[in-house]
CSV table of C-alpha atoms and ligand atoms in Angstrom, one decimal:
chain,number,residue,atom,x,y,z
A,1472,MET,CA,-51.2,23.1,-11.5
A,1473,VAL,CA,-53.7,23.0,-8.7
A,1474,PHE,CA,-56.6,20.6,-8.8
A,1475,TYR,CA,-59.8,21.7,-7.2
A,1476,ASN,CA,-62.9,19.7,-6.7
A,1477,ALA,CA,-65.5,22.2,-6.0
A,1478,SER,CA,-68.1,19.7,-4.7
A,1479,THR,CA,-65.7,18.3,-2.1
A,1480,ARG,CA,-63.7,21.6,-1.8
A,1481,GLU,CA,-60.5,19.6,-2.1
A,1482,LEU,CA,-57.4,21.4,-3.2
A,1483,THR,CA,-54.2,19.6,-4.4
A,1484,ALA,CA,-51.2,21.7,-5.2
A,1485,LYS,CA,-47.7,20.8,-6.3
A,1486,ILE,CA,-44.6,22.2,-4.8
A,1487,VAL,CA,-41.3,21.5,-6.6
A,1488,TYR,CA,-37.9,21.6,-4.9
A,1489,TYR,CA,-35.4,22.8,-7.6
A,1490,GLY,CA,-31.7,23.4,-7.4
A,1491,PRO,CA,-28.2,22.2,-8.5
A,1492,GLY,CA,-27.0,18.6,-7.9
A,1493,LEU,CA,-26.3,17.7,-4.3
A,1494,CYS,CA,-27.7,21.0,-2.9
A,1495,GLY,CA,-29.9,19.1,-0.5
A,1496,LYS,CA,-33.4,18.8,-2.2
A,1497,THR,CA,-33.9,15.1,-1.3
A,1498,THR,CA,-32.6,15.8,2.2
A,1499,ASN,CA,-35.4,18.4,2.6
A,1500,LEU,CA,-38.1,15.8,1.8
A,1501,GLN,CA,-36.5,13.2,4.0
A,1502,VAL,CA,-36.4,15.6,7.0
A,1503,LEU,CA,-40.1,16.6,6.4
A,1504,HIS,CA,-41.0,12.9,6.1
A,1505,ARG,CA,-39.4,12.2,9.4
A,1506,HIS,CA,-40.7,15.3,11.2
A,1507,LEU,CA,-44.3,15.5,9.9
A,1508,ASP,CA,-47.0,13.7,11.7
A,1509,PRO,CA,-47.6,10.2,10.0
A,1510,GLY,CA,-51.2,11.3,9.4
A,1511,THR,CA,-50.0,14.4,7.6
A,1512,ALA,CA,-47.2,13.0,5.4
A,1513,GLY,CA,-47.6,10.0,3.2
A,1514,GLU,CA,-45.0,7.6,1.9
A,1515,LEU,CA,-41.8,9.1,0.6
A,1516,LEU,CA,-41.1,7.8,-2.8
A,1517,ALA,CA,-37.5,8.2,-3.9
A,1518,LEU,CA,-36.3,7.2,-7.4
A,1519,SER,CA,-32.5,7.3,-7.1
A,1520,THR,CA,-29.3,5.6,-7.8
A,1521,GLU,CA,-27.5,3.4,-5.3
A,1522,SER,CA,-25.4,6.4,-4.4
A,1523,ASP,CA,-28.6,8.3,-3.6
A,1524,ARG,CA,-28.5,10.7,-6.5
A,1525,THR,CA,-32.0,11.4,-7.7
A,1526,ILE,CA,-32.5,10.3,-11.3
A,1527,TYR,CA,-36.2,10.8,-11.7
A,1528,PHE,CA,-37.7,12.6,-8.7
A,1529,ASP,CA,-38.7,12.2,-5.0
A,1530,LEU,CA,-42.3,12.5,-4.1
A,1531,LEU,CA,-43.8,13.2,-0.7
A,1532,PRO,CA,-47.6,13.7,-0.4
A,1533,VAL,CA,-48.6,15.9,2.5
A,1534,GLU,CA,-52.2,16.4,3.6
A,1535,LEU,CA,-52.8,19.4,5.8
A,1536,GLY,CA,-56.5,18.5,6.4
A,1537,ASP,CA,-59.3,21.0,6.7
A,1538,ILE,CA,-58.5,24.7,6.4
A,1539,LYS,CA,-61.4,27.1,6.3
A,1540,GLY,CA,-63.6,24.4,4.7
A,1541,TYR,CA,-61.0,23.4,2.1
A,1542,THR,CA,-59.1,20.1,2.2
A,1543,ILE,CA,-55.5,21.0,1.4
A,1544,ARG,CA,-53.1,18.5,-0.1
A,1545,PHE,CA,-49.6,19.2,-1.3
A,1546,GLN,CA,-47.4,17.0,-3.5
A,1547,LEU,CA,-43.8,17.8,-2.8
A,1548,ALA,CA,-41.4,16.8,-5.5
A,1549,THR,CA,-37.7,17.1,-6.1
A,1550,VAL,CA,-36.0,17.3,-9.5
A,1551,PRO,CA,-32.7,15.5,-10.3
A,1552,GLY,CA,-29.9,18.1,-10.0
A,1553,GLN,CA,-27.4,16.5,-12.3
A,1554,THR,CA,-26.9,18.6,-15.5
A,1555,ALA,CA,-27.7,15.7,-17.8
A,1556,PHE,CA,-31.2,15.2,-16.6
A,1557,ASN,CA,-32.7,18.5,-17.8
A,1558,GLU,CA,-35.6,16.9,-19.7
A,1559,THR,CA,-36.7,15.1,-16.5
A,1560,ARG,CA,-36.4,18.3,-14.5
A,1561,ARG,CA,-38.7,20.1,-17.1
A,1562,ILE,CA,-41.3,17.3,-16.8
A,1563,VAL,CA,-41.2,17.2,-13.0
A,1564,LEU,CA,-41.6,21.0,-13.0
A,1565,LYS,CA,-44.8,20.8,-15.1
A,1566,GLY,CA,-47.8,22.0,-13.1
A,1567,ALA,CA,-45.8,23.4,-10.2
A,1568,ASP,CA,-47.9,25.7,-8.0
A,1569,GLY,CA,-44.9,26.7,-5.8
A,1570,ILE,CA,-41.2,26.4,-6.1
A,1571,VAL,CA,-38.5,26.1,-3.5
A,1572,PHE,CA,-35.1,26.9,-5.0
A,1573,VAL,CA,-32.5,25.2,-2.9
A,1574,ALA,CA,-29.2,27.1,-3.3
A,1575,ASP,CA,-25.9,25.5,-2.2
A,1576,SER,CA,-24.1,28.2,-0.1
A,1577,GLN,CA,-20.6,27.0,-0.9
A,1578,TRP,CA,-18.8,29.7,-2.9
A,1579,THR,CA,-17.6,27.1,-5.4
A,1580,MET,CA,-21.2,26.3,-6.2
A,1581,LEU,CA,-22.1,29.8,-7.3
A,1582,PRO,CA,-21.9,29.1,-11.0
A,1583,LYS,CA,-24.0,25.9,-10.5
A,1584,ASN,CA,-26.6,27.8,-8.6
A,1585,LEU,CA,-26.8,30.4,-11.4
A,1586,GLU,CA,-26.9,27.7,-14.1
A,1587,SER,CA,-29.7,25.9,-12.2
A,1588,TRP,CA,-31.7,29.1,-11.7
A,1589,GLN,CA,-31.4,29.8,-15.5
A,1590,SER,CA,-32.5,26.3,-16.3
A,1591,LEU,CA,-35.5,26.7,-13.9
A,1592,LYS,CA,-36.7,29.8,-15.8
A,1593,GLU,CA,-36.1,28.2,-19.2
A,1594,ASN,CA,-37.9,25.0,-18.3
A,1595,LEU,CA,-40.9,27.0,-16.9
A,1596,VAL,CA,-41.0,29.0,-20.2
A,1597,GLU,CA,-40.9,25.7,-22.2
A,1598,ASN,CA,-43.8,24.5,-20.1
A,1599,GLY,CA,-45.8,27.6,-20.9
A,1600,ALA,CA,-45.3,29.1,-17.5
A,1601,ALA,CA,-43.2,31.9,-16.0
A,1602,ILE,CA,-41.3,32.3,-12.8
A,1603,GLU,CA,-43.0,35.6,-12.2
A,1604,THR,CA,-46.4,33.9,-11.8
A,1605,ILE,CA,-45.4,31.3,-9.3
A,1606,PRO,CA,-44.6,31.7,-5.6
A,1607,VAL,CA,-40.9,31.1,-5.0
A,1608,VAL,CA,-38.9,30.7,-1.8
A,1609,ILE,CA,-35.1,30.6,-1.8
A,1610,GLN,CA,-33.5,28.2,0.7
A,1611,TYR,CA,-29.8,29.0,1.3
A,1612,ASN,CA,-28.7,25.6,2.4
A,1613,LYS,CA,-25.5,24.1,3.8
A,1614,ARG,CA,-24.9,27.2,6.1
A,1615,ASP,CA,-22.8,24.9,8.4
A,1616,LEU,CA,-20.0,24.5,5.9
A,1617,PRO,CA,-16.8,26.6,6.2
A,1618,ASP,CA,-16.4,27.9,2.7
A,1619,ILE,CA,-19.7,29.6,2.2
A,1620,LEU,CA,-20.7,33.0,0.8
A,1621,SER,CA,-22.8,35.3,3.0
A,1622,VAL,CA,-26.5,35.3,2.2
A,1623,ASP,CA,-26.3,39.0,1.1
A,1624,ALA,CA,-23.5,38.2,-1.3
A,1625,MET,CA,-25.4,35.3,-2.8
A,1626,GLN,CA,-28.6,37.3,-3.1
A,1627,GLU,CA,-26.6,40.0,-4.9
A,1628,ALA,CA,-24.8,37.6,-7.2
A,1629,LEU,CA,-27.8,35.6,-8.1
A,1630,GLY,CA,-30.3,38.4,-8.1
A,1631,PHE,CA,-32.5,36.8,-5.4
A,1632,SER,CA,-33.0,39.9,-3.2
A,1633,SER,CA,-36.8,40.2,-3.8
A,1634,TYR,CA,-37.6,36.6,-2.9
A,1635,PRO,CA,-38.5,35.4,0.5
A,1636,ARG,CA,-35.6,33.4,2.0
A,1637,VAL,CA,-34.8,30.8,4.6
A,1638,GLU,CA,-31.3,29.9,5.8
A,1639,ALA,CA,-30.9,26.1,6.4
A,1640,VAL,CA,-28.8,23.2,7.3
A,1641,ALA,CA,-31.0,20.5,5.8
A,1642,SER,CA,-28.8,17.7,6.9
A,1643,GLU,CA,-29.4,18.7,10.5
A,1644,GLY,CA,-33.1,19.5,9.9
A,1645,ARG,CA,-32.6,23.2,10.4
A,1646,GLY,CA,-34.7,25.6,8.2
A,1647,VAL,CA,-36.5,22.7,6.5
A,1648,THR,CA,-39.9,23.0,8.1
A,1649,GLU,CA,-39.6,26.9,8.0
A,1650,THR,CA,-39.1,26.6,4.2
A,1651,PHE,CA,-42.1,24.2,3.8
A,1652,LYS,CA,-44.3,26.4,5.9
A,1653,LEU,CA,-43.4,29.5,4.0
A,1654,ILE,CA,-43.8,28.0,0.5
A,1655,SER,CA,-47.1,26.3,1.5
A,1656,LYS,CA,-48.5,29.6,2.8
A,1657,LEU,CA,-47.5,31.5,-0.3
A,1658,THR,CA,-48.8,28.7,-2.6
A,1659,PHE,CA,-52.1,28.4,-0.7
A,1660,LEU,CA,-52.7,32.2,-0.7
A,1661,ASP,CA,-51.9,32.3,-4.4
A,1662,LEU,CA,-54.3,29.5,-5.1
A,1663,LEU,CA,-57.0,31.2,-3.1
A,1664,ARG,CA,-56.4,34.3,-5.1
A,1665,ARG,CA,-56.7,32.5,-8.4
A,1666,LEU,CA,-59.7,30.5,-7.4
A,1667,GLN,CA,-61.5,33.6,-6.3
A,1668,ALA,CA,-60.6,35.3,-9.5
A,1669,ARG,CA,-62.2,32.4,-11.6
A,1670,PRO,CA,-64.7,30.5,-9.4
A,1671,PRO,CA,-65.5,27.1,-11.1
A,1672,ALA,CA,-69.0,25.8,-11.5
A,1673,GLU,CA,-70.3,23.9,-8.4
A,1674,GLY,CA,-69.8,20.2,-8.6
A,1675,ALA,CA,-67.2,20.5,-11.3
A,1676,GLU,CA,-63.6,19.5,-11.0
A,1677,ALA,CA,-61.4,22.4,-11.9
A,1678,VAL,CA,-57.8,22.9,-13.0
A,1679,VAL,CA,-56.5,26.3,-12.1
A,1680,ALA,CA,-54.3,27.6,-14.9
A,1681,GLY,CA,-51.0,29.3,-14.3
A,1682,ASN,CA,-48.5,26.6,-14.7
A,1683,PRO,CA,-49.9,24.1,-17.2
A,1684,GLY,CA,-48.9,20.5,-16.7
A,1685,ALA,CA,-50.0,16.9,-17.2
A,1686,ALA,CA,-53.3,16.5,-15.5
A,1687,GLY,CA,-53.1,14.6,-12.2
A,1688,GLU,CA,-49.5,13.5,-12.8
A,1689,PRO,CA,-46.9,15.1,-10.7
A,1690,VAL,CA,-44.3,13.7,-13.0
A,1691,ALA,CA,-44.2,12.0,-16.4
A,1692,ARG,CA,-41.7,9.8,-18.1
A,1693,PRO,CA,-38.7,11.5,-19.7
A,1694,ASP,CA,-37.9,11.1,-23.3
A,1695,GLU,CA,-36.2,7.9,-24.5
A,1696,ALA,CA,-32.9,9.6,-25.4
A,1697,GLU,CA,-32.5,10.7,-21.8
A,1698,GLU,CA,-33.6,7.4,-20.5
A,1699,GLU,CA,-30.7,5.7,-22.3
A,1700,ARG,CA,-28.2,7.9,-20.3
A,1701,ARG,CA,-29.5,6.8,-17.0
A,1702,PRO,CA,-27.9,4.4,-14.6
A,1703,PRO,CA,-30.0,1.4,-13.3
A,1704,LEU,CA,-32.8,2.4,-11.1
A,1705,THR,CA,-33.3,1.6,-7.4
A,1706,LEU,CA,-36.9,2.1,-6.3
A,1707,VAL,CA,-37.1,3.0,-2.6
A,1708,ARG,CA,-40.4,3.1,-0.8
A,1709,SER,CA,-39.7,4.2,2.7
A,1710,ALA,CA,-42.4,3.7,5.3
A,1711,PRO,CA,-43.2,6.7,7.3
A,1712,GLU,CA,-41.3,6.6,10.6
A,1713,ALA,CA,-43.3,7.1,13.8
A,1714,THR,CA,-41.2,10.0,14.9
A,1715,GLU,CA,-42.6,12.8,17.1
A,1716,ALA,CA,-43.6,15.8,15.0
A,1717,GLU,CA,-41.8,19.0,15.7
A,1718,PRO,CA,-44.0,21.5,17.6
A,1719,GLU,CA,-43.5,24.0,14.8
A,1720,THR,CA,-44.5,21.5,12.1
A,1721,GLU,CA,-47.7,20.4,13.9
A,1722,SER,CA,-49.0,23.9,13.7
A,1723,ALA,CA,-48.3,24.2,9.9
A,1724,ALA,CA,-52.0,23.7,9.0
A,1725,ALA,CA,-53.2,26.0,11.7
A,1726,GLU,CA,-50.8,28.7,10.4
A,1727,LEU,CA,-52.1,28.3,6.9
A,1728,SER,CA,-55.6,28.6,8.1
A,1729,ALA,CA,-54.8,31.7,10.1
A,1730,ALA,CA,-52.9,33.1,7.1
A,1731,ALA,CA,-56.1,32.8,5.0
A,1732,GLU,CA,-58.3,34.4,7.7
A,1733,SER,CA,-56.2,37.2,9.2
A,1734,GLN,CA,-56.2,40.5,7.4
A,1735,PRO,CA,-54.1,42.3,6.7
A,1736,LEU,CA,-51.4,39.7,6.2
A,1737,GLU,CA,-47.7,40.2,7.0
A,1738,PRO,CA,-45.2,40.6,4.2
A,1739,PRO,CA,-44.4,38.8,2.0
A,1740,PHE,CA,-47.8,37.1,2.1
A,1741,ALA,CA,-49.6,40.4,1.8
A,1742,GLU,CA,-47.8,40.9,-1.5
A,1743,ALA,CA,-49.3,37.7,-2.8
A,1744,LEU,CA,-52.8,39.0,-2.3
A,1745,GLU,CA,-52.2,42.5,-3.3
A,1746,GLY,CA,-50.8,41.1,-6.6
A,1747,VAL,CA,-54.4,41.2,-8.0
A,1748,SER,CA,-54.5,45.0,-8.1
A,1749,PRO,CA,-53.3,46.5,-11.5
A,1750,PRO,CA,-50.9,49.0,-9.9
A,1751,ALA,CA,-49.2,46.3,-7.9
A,1752,VAL,CA,-49.0,44.1,-11.0
A,1753,ALA,CA,-47.3,46.9,-12.8
A,1754,GLU,CA,-44.9,47.4,-9.9
A,1755,LEU,CA,-44.3,43.7,-9.7
A,1756,GLU,CA,-43.5,43.6,-13.4
A,1757,GLU,CA,-41.2,46.5,-13.1
A,1758,LYS,CA,-39.4,44.7,-10.2
A,1759,ILE,CA,-39.2,41.5,-12.3
A,1760,ARG,CA,-37.7,43.4,-15.3
A,1761,THR,CA,-35.1,45.0,-12.9
A,1762,LEU,CA,-34.3,41.6,-11.5
A,1763,GLU,CA,-33.9,40.1,-14.9
A,1764,LYS,CA,-31.6,42.9,-16.0
A,1765,ARG,CA,-29.5,42.4,-12.9
A,1766,LEU,CA,-29.4,38.7,-13.5
A,1767,GLU,CA,-28.2,39.3,-17.1
A,1768,GLU,CA,-25.6,41.8,-15.8
A,1769,GLN,CA,-24.4,39.2,-13.2
A,1770,ALA,CA,-24.3,36.5,-15.9
A,1771,GLY,CA,-22.2,38.9,-18.1
A,1772,PHE,CA,-20.0,39.7,-15.2
A,1773,LEU,CA,-19.5,36.1,-14.3
A,1774,GLU,CA,-18.6,35.3,-18.0
A,1775,ALA,CA,-16.1,38.1,-18.1
A,1776,ALA,CA,-14.7,37.0,-14.7
A,1777,ALA,CA,-14.4,33.4,-16.0
A,1778,GLU,CA,-12.6,34.6,-19.1
A,1779,THR,CA,-10.2,36.7,-17.1
A,1780,ALA,CA,-9.6,33.7,-14.8
A,1781,VAL,CA,-8.8,31.5,-17.8
A,1782,LYS,CA,-6.4,34.1,-19.2
A,1783,ALA,CA,-4.8,34.7,-15.8
A,1784,GLY,CA,-4.4,30.9,-15.4
A,1785,ALA,CA,-2.6,30.7,-18.8
A,1786,GLN,CA,-0.3,33.6,-17.9
A,1787,ILE,CA,0.5,31.9,-14.6
A,1788,GLU,CA,1.3,28.7,-16.4
A,1789,GLU,CA,3.6,30.5,-18.8
A,1790,ALA,CA,5.3,32.4,-15.9
A,1791,LYS,CA,5.8,29.1,-14.1
A,1792,LEU,CA,7.4,27.5,-17.2
A,1793,SER,CA,9.7,30.4,-17.7
A,1794,PHE,CA,10.6,30.5,-14.0
A,1795,ALA,CA,11.4,26.7,-14.2
A,1796,ARG,CA,13.6,27.3,-17.3
A,1797,ASP,CA,15.5,30.2,-15.5
A,1798,ILE,CA,16.0,28.0,-12.4
A,1799,ALA,CA,17.4,25.1,-14.6
A,1800,ALA,CA,19.8,27.5,-16.4
A,1801,LEU,CA,20.9,28.9,-13.0
A,1802,ASP,CA,21.5,25.4,-11.7
A,1803,ARG,CA,23.6,24.5,-14.7
A,1804,ARG,CA,25.7,27.7,-14.3
A,1805,HIS,CA,26.1,27.1,-10.6
A,1806,GLU,CA,27.2,23.5,-11.2
A,1807,ASP,CA,29.8,24.6,-13.7
A,1808,ARG,CA,31.2,27.2,-11.3
A,1809,VAL,CA,31.4,24.7,-8.5
A,1810,GLN,CA,33.2,22.2,-10.7
A,1811,THR,CA,35.8,24.8,-11.8
A,1812,LEU,CA,36.4,25.8,-8.2
A,1813,GLU,CA,36.7,22.1,-7.2
A,1814,ASP,CA,39.3,21.6,-9.9
A,1815,ARG,CA,41.3,24.7,-8.9
A,1816,LEU,CA,41.2,23.6,-5.3
A,1817,ALA,CA,42.5,20.1,-6.2
A,1818,ALA,CA,45.3,21.6,-8.2
A,1819,GLU,CA,46.3,24.0,-5.4
A,1820,ALA,CA,46.2,21.2,-2.9
A,1821,SER,CA,48.5,19.1,-5.0
A,1822,ARG,CA,50.9,22.0,-5.5
A,1823,GLY,CA,50.8,22.6,-1.7
A,1824,ARG,CA,51.5,18.9,-1.0
A,1825,SER,CA,54.6,18.9,-3.3
A,1826,ALA,CA,55.9,22.2,-1.7
A,1827,GLU,CA,55.4,20.7,1.7
A,1828,GLU,CA,57.4,17.6,0.7
A,1829,THR,CA,60.3,19.7,-0.6
A,1830,LEU,CA,60.2,21.7,2.6
A,1831,VAL,CA,60.4,18.6,4.8
A,1832,GLU,CA,63.4,17.4,2.8
A,1833,GLU,CA,65.2,20.7,3.1
A,1834,LEU,CA,64.4,20.8,6.9
A,1835,GLY,CA,65.9,17.3,7.2
A,1836,ARG,CA,69.1,18.3,5.4
A,1837,MET,CA,69.4,21.5,7.5
A,1838,ARG,CA,69.0,19.5,10.7
A,1839,GLU,CA,71.9,17.3,9.7
A,1840,ARG,CA,74.1,20.3,9.0
A,1841,VAL,CA,73.2,22.0,12.3
A,1842,GLY,CA,74.1,18.7,14.0
A,1843,ARG,CA,77.5,18.7,12.4
A,1844,PHE,CA,78.0,22.3,13.2
A,1845,ASP,CA,77.2,21.7,16.9
A,1846,GLU,CA,79.8,18.9,17.0
A,1847,GLN,CA,82.4,21.2,15.5
A,1848,ALA,CA,81.5,24.0,17.8
A,1849,ALA,CA,81.9,21.7,20.8
A,1850,ALA,CA,85.3,20.5,19.5
A,1851,LEU,CA,86.4,24.2,18.9
A,1852,THR,CA,85.4,25.1,22.5
A,1853,ARG,CA,87.5,22.2,23.8
A,1854,ASP,CA,90.5,23.2,21.7
A,1855,LEU,CA,90.2,26.8,22.8
A,1856,ARG,CA,90.3,25.8,26.5
A,1857,GLU,CA,93.3,23.6,25.8
A,1858,LEU,CA,95.0,26.6,24.0
A,1859,GLU,CA,94.3,28.9,27.0
A,1860,ARG,CA,95.7,26.4,29.4
A,1861,ALA,CA,98.8,25.9,27.2
A,1862,VAL,CA,99.3,29.7,26.9
A,1863,SER,CA,99.0,30.2,30.6
A,1864,GLU,CA,101.5,27.5,31.3
A,1865,LYS,CA,104.0,29.0,28.7
A,1866,THR,CA,103.7,32.5,30.2
A,1867,ALA,CA,104.5,31.0,33.6
A,1868,GLU,CA,107.7,29.2,32.1
A,1869,PRO,CA,111.1,30.9,31.1
A,1870,ARG,CA,111.2,32.3,27.5
A,1871,GLN,CA,111.4,29.5,24.9
A,1872,GLY,CA,113.3,29.3,21.6
A,1873,PRO,CA,111.7,30.2,18.3
A,1874,GLU,CA,111.3,26.5,17.2
A,1875,GLU,CA,109.6,25.6,20.4
A,1876,LEU,CA,107.3,28.6,20.0
A,1877,LYS,CA,106.5,27.7,16.4
A,1878,LEU,CA,105.5,24.2,17.6
A,1879,GLN,CA,103.2,25.6,20.2
A,1880,LEU,CA,101.6,28.1,17.8
A,1881,ALA,CA,101.0,25.6,15.0
A,1882,PRO,CA,97.8,24.1,16.5
A,1883,LEU,CA,96.5,27.6,17.3
A,1884,LEU,CA,96.9,28.7,13.7
A,1885,GLU,CA,95.2,25.5,12.5
A,1886,GLU,CA,92.4,26.3,14.9
A,1887,GLN,CA,92.1,29.8,13.5
A,1888,VAL,CA,91.8,28.4,10.0
A,1889,ARG,CA,89.0,26.0,11.1
A,1890,ARG,CA,87.2,28.9,12.8
A,1891,GLU,CA,87.1,30.9,9.6
A,1892,ALA,CA,85.8,27.8,7.8
A,1893,ASP,CA,83.0,27.6,10.5
A,1894,GLU,CA,82.1,31.3,9.9
A,1895,SER,CA,81.5,30.5,6.3
A,1896,TRP,CA,79.4,27.5,7.5
A,1897,THR,CA,77.3,29.9,9.6
A,1898,ALA,CA,76.7,32.2,6.6
A,1899,GLU,CA,75.7,29.1,4.6
A,1900,ILE,CA,73.2,28.1,7.2
A,1901,GLU,CA,71.8,31.6,7.4
A,1902,ARG,CA,71.2,31.6,3.6
A,1903,LEU,CA,69.6,28.2,3.9
A,1904,ARG,CA,67.3,29.5,6.6
A,1905,GLN,CA,66.3,32.5,4.5
A,1906,ALA,CA,65.6,30.3,1.5
A,1907,LEU,CA,63.4,28.1,3.7
A,1908,ALA,CA,61.5,31.1,5.2
A,1909,GLU,CA,60.8,32.3,1.6
A,1910,SER,CA,59.6,28.8,0.6
A,1911,LEU,CA,57.3,28.7,3.7
A,1912,ASP,CA,55.9,32.1,2.8
A,1913,ASP,CA,55.3,31.0,-0.8
A,1914,LEU,CA,53.6,27.8,0.4
A,1915,SER,CA,51.3,29.5,2.9
A,1916,GLU,CA,50.3,32.1,0.2
A,1917,ARG,CA,49.4,29.2,-2.1
A,1918,VAL,CA,47.4,27.4,0.5
A,1919,ARG,CA,45.6,30.6,1.4
A,1920,LYS,CA,44.6,31.2,-2.2
A,1921,ALA,CA,43.5,27.6,-2.7
A,1922,VAL,CA,41.2,27.8,0.4
A,1923,ARG,CA,39.7,31.2,-0.6
A,1924,GLY,CA,39.0,30.0,-4.2
B,1232,GTP,N1,-23.0,19.8,5.3
B,1232,GTP,C1,-24.2,19.8,4.8
B,1232,GTP,N2,-24.5,18.7,4.0
B,1232,GTP,C2,-25.8,18.7,3.5
B,1232,GTP,C3,-26.7,19.7,3.8
B,1232,GTP,N3,-27.9,19.3,3.2
B,1232,GTP,C4,-27.7,18.2,2.5
B,1232,GTP,N4,-26.4,17.8,2.7
B,1232,GTP,C5,-25.7,16.6,2.1
B,1232,GTP,O1,-25.5,16.8,0.7
B,1232,GTP,C6,-25.6,15.6,0.0
B,1232,GTP,C7,-26.6,15.7,-1.1
B,1232,GTP,O2,-27.9,15.8,-0.6
B,1232,GTP,P1,-29.2,15.5,-1.4
B,1232,GTP,O3,-30.4,15.9,-0.6
B,1232,GTP,O4,-29.1,14.0,-1.9
B,1232,GTP,O5,-29.0,16.4,-2.7
B,1232,GTP,P2,-29.9,16.6,-3.9
B,1232,GTP,O6,-30.1,18.0,-4.2
B,1232,GTP,O7,-31.2,15.8,-3.8
B,1232,GTP,O8,-29.0,16.0,-5.1
B,1232,GTP,P3,-29.4,15.4,-6.5
B,1232,GTP,O9,-30.5,14.4,-6.3
B,1232,GTP,O10,-28.2,14.8,-7.1
B,1232,GTP,O11,-29.9,16.5,-7.3
B,1232,GTP,C8,-26.0,14.5,1.1
B,1232,GTP,O12,-24.8,13.9,1.5
B,1232,GTP,C9,-26.6,15.4,2.2
B,1232,GTP,O13,-26.4,14.7,3.5
B,1232,GTP,C10,-26.4,20.7,4.7
B,1232,GTP,O14,-27.1,21.7,5.0
B,1232,GTP,N5,-25.1,20.7,5.1
B,1233,MG,MG1,-32.0,14.3,-4.9
């Protein structure tokens, strides 16, 4: 609610920075406090926790000096973004003549932005005001972060397309003064329009209706129930720093003055003035209705999307469990199979070992027999040579008697008998060899099966 002293032509308006928790509202005021000329900005009053979360409000008085014969003052206030402090938000919002809605550009913050925007509208209604009657600027903050939505997507999702906008990185001071200049112009033009519509009596102090609030108090105490939920307070009064004002900020007052003088004004400021004509009001109302409808649609869509996401999450969990069960069963089957194979392999290996031992024994016995056979063969060869020699001697001698011949033939006959015995030995060895070959084949087959298994 603007305060206007007609005798001194002093105008004091209130601009509220609204938005979800940690979106950068306090940072906006801190940057302005640093950048505005010390004669322009007063002390920054911050009522926050030790971790710098606003629990009541931040307040920065700004005096823009004389503009077209009016002394213009703004009181910039922030609300606490934390969901629990809605009552304080509503009270801080009382009497707002202009609103900066600071939206957090991170995609994860979309539902919080929407919730905060809804709470802004509801709180205005509870205060007897309406968003449609107050100048609003949307600041899309945190544009430096990686996981952000495009401004177009945010406008679409939040239904902000018809509001003037500024992209910002408040923590680096970007877009902060632009936002302030835009909202102060719109607020100033709106106040002028309202003052011209209902000029107060000369010398009287006037309150311009539009967003009723507690007279002269930018904020009031929240109710006791809410107070009990609050952490301990830290009161911070920061002295204005003697920093050099930004060139663009220095000219803020001059720009306001020029905005009031120059006709026609550029959009969107022109819209603010044109708003007094009935056709434009009707058009504006139609726009607002369309916007509200879209917002409701978006809210419905978000709710449906959230429900689908919850269902999908449950299905994924169920699928994960069933997958884990399948894997466990597969593991058990695999372990059983491996165990069976190991048992079979061990049995085959033991059978192979005993077959090998038998084979080694057989080979030993055969080697002994072959040794003996070699010795007999050598003896036989020796006897044969002896016999040949004896025969050749006898053939050279005159014919002998039958007795003598018998004596000479006896060893030869014995030798013949021995040779026959040797032939049966050879057959025996051959059989043995064949038996061994079959045992070897059998053994290698078993070993092959065991390894394949
Ligand atoms: N990366 C990034 N961080 C930012 C930006 N603006 C503000 N922050 C950081 O966000 C955090 C919260 O900023 P605040 O200004 O305290 O947020 P707030 O909206 O006042 O929060 P509440 O008081 O809890 O409602 C701080 O650490 C800021 O430095 C930005 O544009 N980019
Ligand atoms: Mg804050």
